[in-house]
Tab-separated table of C-alpha atoms in Angstrom:
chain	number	residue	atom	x	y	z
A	1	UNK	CA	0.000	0.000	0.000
A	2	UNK	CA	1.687	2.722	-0.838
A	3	UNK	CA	1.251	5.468	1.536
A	4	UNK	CA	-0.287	9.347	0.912
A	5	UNK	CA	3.007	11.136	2.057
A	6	UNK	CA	4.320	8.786	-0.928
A	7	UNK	CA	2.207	9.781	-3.190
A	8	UNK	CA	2.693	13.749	-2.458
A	9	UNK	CA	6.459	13.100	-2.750
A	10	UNK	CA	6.029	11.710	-6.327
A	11	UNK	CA	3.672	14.789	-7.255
A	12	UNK	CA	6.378	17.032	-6.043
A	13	UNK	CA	8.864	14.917	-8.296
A	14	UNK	CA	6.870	15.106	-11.461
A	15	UNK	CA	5.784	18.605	-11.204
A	16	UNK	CA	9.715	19.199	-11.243
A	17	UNK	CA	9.842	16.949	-14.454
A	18	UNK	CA	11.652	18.673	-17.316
A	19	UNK	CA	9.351	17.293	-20.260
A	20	UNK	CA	11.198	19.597	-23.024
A	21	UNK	CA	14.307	17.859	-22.222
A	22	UNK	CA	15.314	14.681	-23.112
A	23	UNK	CA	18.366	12.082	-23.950
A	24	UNK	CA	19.243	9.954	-26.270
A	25	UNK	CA	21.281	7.055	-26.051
A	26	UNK	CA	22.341	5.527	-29.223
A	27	UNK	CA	23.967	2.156	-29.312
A	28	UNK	CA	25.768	2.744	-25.827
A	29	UNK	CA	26.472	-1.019	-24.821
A	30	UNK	CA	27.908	-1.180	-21.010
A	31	UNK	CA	24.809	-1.640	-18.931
A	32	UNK	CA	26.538	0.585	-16.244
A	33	UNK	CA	26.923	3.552	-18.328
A	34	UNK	CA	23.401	3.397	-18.977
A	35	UNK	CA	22.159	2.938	-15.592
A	36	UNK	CA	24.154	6.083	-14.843
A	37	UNK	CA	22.719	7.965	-17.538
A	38	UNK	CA	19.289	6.963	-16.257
A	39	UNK	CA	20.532	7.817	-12.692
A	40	UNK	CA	21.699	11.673	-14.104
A	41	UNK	CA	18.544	11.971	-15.905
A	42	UNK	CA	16.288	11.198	-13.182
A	43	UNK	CA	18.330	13.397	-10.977
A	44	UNK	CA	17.724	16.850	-13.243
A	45	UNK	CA	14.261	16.026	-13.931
A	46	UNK	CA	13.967	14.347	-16.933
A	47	UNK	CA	11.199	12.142	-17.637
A	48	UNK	CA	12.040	10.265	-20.601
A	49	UNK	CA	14.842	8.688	-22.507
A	50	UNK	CA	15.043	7.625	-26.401
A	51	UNK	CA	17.317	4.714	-26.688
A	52	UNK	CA	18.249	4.025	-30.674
A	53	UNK	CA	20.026	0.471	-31.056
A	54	UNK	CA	20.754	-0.753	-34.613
A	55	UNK	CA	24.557	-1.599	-33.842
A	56	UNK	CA	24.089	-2.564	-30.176
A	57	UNK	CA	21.460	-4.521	-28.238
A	58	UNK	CA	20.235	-2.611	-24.985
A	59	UNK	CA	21.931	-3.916	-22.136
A	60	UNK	CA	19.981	-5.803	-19.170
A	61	UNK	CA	20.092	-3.359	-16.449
A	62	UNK	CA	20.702	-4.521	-12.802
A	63	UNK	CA	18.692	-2.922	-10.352
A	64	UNK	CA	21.709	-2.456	-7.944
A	65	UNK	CA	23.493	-0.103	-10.522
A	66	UNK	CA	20.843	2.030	-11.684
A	67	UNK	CA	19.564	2.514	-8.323
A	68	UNK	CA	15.730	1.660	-9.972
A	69	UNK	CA	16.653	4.880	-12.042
A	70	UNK	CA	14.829	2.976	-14.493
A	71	UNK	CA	11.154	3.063	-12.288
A	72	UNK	CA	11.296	6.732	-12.740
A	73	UNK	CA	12.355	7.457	-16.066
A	74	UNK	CA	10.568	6.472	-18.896
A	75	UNK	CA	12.722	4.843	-22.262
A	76	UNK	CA	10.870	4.834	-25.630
A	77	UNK	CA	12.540	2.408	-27.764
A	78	UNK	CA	13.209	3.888	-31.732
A	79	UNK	CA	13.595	1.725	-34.789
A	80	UNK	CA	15.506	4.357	-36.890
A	81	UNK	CA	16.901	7.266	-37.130
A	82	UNK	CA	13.762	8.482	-39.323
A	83	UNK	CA	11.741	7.671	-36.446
A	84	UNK	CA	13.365	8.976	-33.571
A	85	UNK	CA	13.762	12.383	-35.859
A	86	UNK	CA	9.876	12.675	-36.339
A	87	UNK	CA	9.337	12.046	-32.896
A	88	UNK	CA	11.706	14.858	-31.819
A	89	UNK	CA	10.527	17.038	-34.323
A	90	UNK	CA	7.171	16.715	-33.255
A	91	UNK	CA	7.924	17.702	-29.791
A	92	UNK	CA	9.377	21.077	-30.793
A	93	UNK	CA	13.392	19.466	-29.682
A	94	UNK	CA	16.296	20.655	-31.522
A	95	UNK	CA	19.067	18.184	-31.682
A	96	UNK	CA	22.045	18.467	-30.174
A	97	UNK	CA	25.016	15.479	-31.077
A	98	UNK	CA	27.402	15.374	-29.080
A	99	UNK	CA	30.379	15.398	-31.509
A	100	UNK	CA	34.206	17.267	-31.603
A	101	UNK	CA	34.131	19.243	-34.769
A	102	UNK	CA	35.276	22.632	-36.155
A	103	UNK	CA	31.573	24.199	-36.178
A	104	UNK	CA	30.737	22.463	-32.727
A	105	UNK	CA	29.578	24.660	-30.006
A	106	UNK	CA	30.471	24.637	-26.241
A	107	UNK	CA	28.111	22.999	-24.054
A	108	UNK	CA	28.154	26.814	-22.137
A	109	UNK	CA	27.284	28.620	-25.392
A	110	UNK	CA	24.242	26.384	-26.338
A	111	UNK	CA	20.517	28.070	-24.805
A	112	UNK	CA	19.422	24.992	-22.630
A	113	UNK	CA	15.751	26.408	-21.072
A	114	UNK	CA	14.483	25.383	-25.062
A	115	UNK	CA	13.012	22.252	-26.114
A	116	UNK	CA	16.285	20.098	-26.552
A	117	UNK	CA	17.413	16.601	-27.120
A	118	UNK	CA	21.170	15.479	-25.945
A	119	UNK	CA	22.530	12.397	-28.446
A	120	UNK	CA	25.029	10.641	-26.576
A	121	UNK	CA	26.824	8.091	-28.916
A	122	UNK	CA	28.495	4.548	-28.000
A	123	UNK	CA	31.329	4.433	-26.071
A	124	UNK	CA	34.186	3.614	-29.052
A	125	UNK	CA	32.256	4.778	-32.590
A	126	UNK	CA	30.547	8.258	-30.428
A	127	UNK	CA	27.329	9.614	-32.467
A	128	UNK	CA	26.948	7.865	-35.846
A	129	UNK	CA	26.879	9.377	-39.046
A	130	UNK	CA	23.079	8.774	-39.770
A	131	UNK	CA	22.498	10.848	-36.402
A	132	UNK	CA	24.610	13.470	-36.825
A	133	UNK	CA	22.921	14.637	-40.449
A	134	UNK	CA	19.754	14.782	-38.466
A	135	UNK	CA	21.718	16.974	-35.631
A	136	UNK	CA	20.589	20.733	-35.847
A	137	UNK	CA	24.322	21.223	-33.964
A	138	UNK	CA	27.585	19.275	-32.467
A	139	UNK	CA	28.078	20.463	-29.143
A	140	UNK	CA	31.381	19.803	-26.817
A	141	UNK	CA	32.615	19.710	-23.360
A	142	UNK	CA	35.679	21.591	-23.246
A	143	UNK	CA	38.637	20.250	-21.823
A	144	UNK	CA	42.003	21.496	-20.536
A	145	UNK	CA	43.566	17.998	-19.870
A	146	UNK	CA	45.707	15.684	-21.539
A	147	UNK	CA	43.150	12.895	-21.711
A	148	UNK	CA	40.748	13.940	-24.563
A	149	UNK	CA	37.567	12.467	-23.576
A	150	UNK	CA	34.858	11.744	-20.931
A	151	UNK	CA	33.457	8.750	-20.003
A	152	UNK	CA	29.831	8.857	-22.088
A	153	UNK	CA	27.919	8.533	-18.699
A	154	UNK	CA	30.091	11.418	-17.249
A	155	UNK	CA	29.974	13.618	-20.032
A	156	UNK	CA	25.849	12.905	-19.892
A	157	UNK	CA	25.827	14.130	-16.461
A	158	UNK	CA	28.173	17.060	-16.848
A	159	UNK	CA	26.400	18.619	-20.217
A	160	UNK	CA	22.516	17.735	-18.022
A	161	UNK	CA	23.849	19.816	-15.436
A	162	UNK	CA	25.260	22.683	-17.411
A	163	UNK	CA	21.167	22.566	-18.716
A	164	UNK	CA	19.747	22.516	-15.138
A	165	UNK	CA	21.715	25.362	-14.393
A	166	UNK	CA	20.757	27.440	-16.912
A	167	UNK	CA	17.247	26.372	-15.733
A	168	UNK	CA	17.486	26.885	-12.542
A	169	UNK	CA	18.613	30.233	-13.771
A	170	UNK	CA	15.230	31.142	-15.267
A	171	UNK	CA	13.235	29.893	-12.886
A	172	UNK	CA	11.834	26.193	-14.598
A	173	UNK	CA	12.071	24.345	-11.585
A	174	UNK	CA	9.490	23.355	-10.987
A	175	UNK	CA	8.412	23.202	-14.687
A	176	UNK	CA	4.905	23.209	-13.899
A	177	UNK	CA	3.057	24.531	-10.893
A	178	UNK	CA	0.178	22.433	-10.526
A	179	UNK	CA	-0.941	19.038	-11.747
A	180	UNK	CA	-2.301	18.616	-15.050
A	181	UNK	CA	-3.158	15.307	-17.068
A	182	UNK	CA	0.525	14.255	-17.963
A	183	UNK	CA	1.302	14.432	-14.387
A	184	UNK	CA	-1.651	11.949	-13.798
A	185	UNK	CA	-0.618	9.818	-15.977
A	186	UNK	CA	3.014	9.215	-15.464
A	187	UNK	CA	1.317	9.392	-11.489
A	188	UNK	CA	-0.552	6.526	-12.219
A	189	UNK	CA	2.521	4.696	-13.833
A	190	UNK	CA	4.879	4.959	-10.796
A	191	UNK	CA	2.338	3.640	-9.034
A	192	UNK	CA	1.246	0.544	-10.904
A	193	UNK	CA	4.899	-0.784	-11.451
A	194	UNK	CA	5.787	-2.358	-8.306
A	195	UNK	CA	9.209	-1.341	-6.438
């Protein structure tokens, strides 16, 4: 039975719930990266993640390493890069690769309170070509080391946080002030899939 101070502490949750933000993971194969992803998304408020697999199958997560991230945030499964462009598009997202270039931007130059979408590519190929002509822009984290990259479920976390404080910023927590239907809905969710 799951109790009424519970259920007020998921309203509070959701009502936090960035919906114009979202992740994608494409083809990221170590089932601990994405359990940390889902960990870093849940933690800034985001509600859902696209996963796009067509190189990779999507690991088996254990329930010790995501922390049950996965109860919280919601993955919607694409079969192409068509599909998962549409579906963006349709939401209002522009798409943002993550991807070293010459006409990349730093993740502190990009305007994170809009409607965006983070690609985060597999761990040894990054973002693939297919998803990268669909990108509106490459964004980067810069760097001043000598190693050249981040691991992809630390450079999730750092670029997430770079968009919840720009958030923060301008007031979007909490992105909604008062229940509506989607918070119903993902309410009644939570609450039919068992801890």
């Amino acid at each position: 039975m799951v109790t009424e101070r519970r259920i007020n502490k998921m309203v509070a949750i959701l009502l936090q719930r960035q919906r114009d933000l979202t992740v994608v993971c494409e083809n990221i194969h170590d089932p601990h990266n994405v359990s940390a992803i889902l960990r870093s998304c849940d933690a800034v408020g985001i509600p859902e993640v696209q996963l796009l697999y067509f190189k990779e199958t999507f690991p088996e997560l254990g329930k010790k390493s995501s922390a049950s991230a996965n109860k919280w945030v919601h993955t919607v499964a694409h079969e192409s890069t068509d599909e998962l462009h549409n579906y963006l598009q349709k939401k209002g997202m522009k798409i943002y690769a993550t991807h070293h270039s010459k006409a990349a931007k730093s993740i502190h130059e990009v305007d994170w309170v809009h409607p965006a979408a983070i690609v985060m590519g597999n761990e040894h190929r990054g973002v693939s070509d297919p998803m990268l002509e669909i990108a509106d822009e490459s964004i980067y984290i810069p760097m001043f080391g000598m190693v050249e990259s981040l691991n992809v479920s630390v450079a999730t976390a750092v670029i997430l946080y770079e968009a919840c404080r720009q958030r923060l910023e301008k007031g979007m927590y909490p992105y909604s002030a008062e229940e509506d239907s989607w918070t119903e809905e993902m309410l009644a969710s939570w609450l039919s899939n068992p801890e």
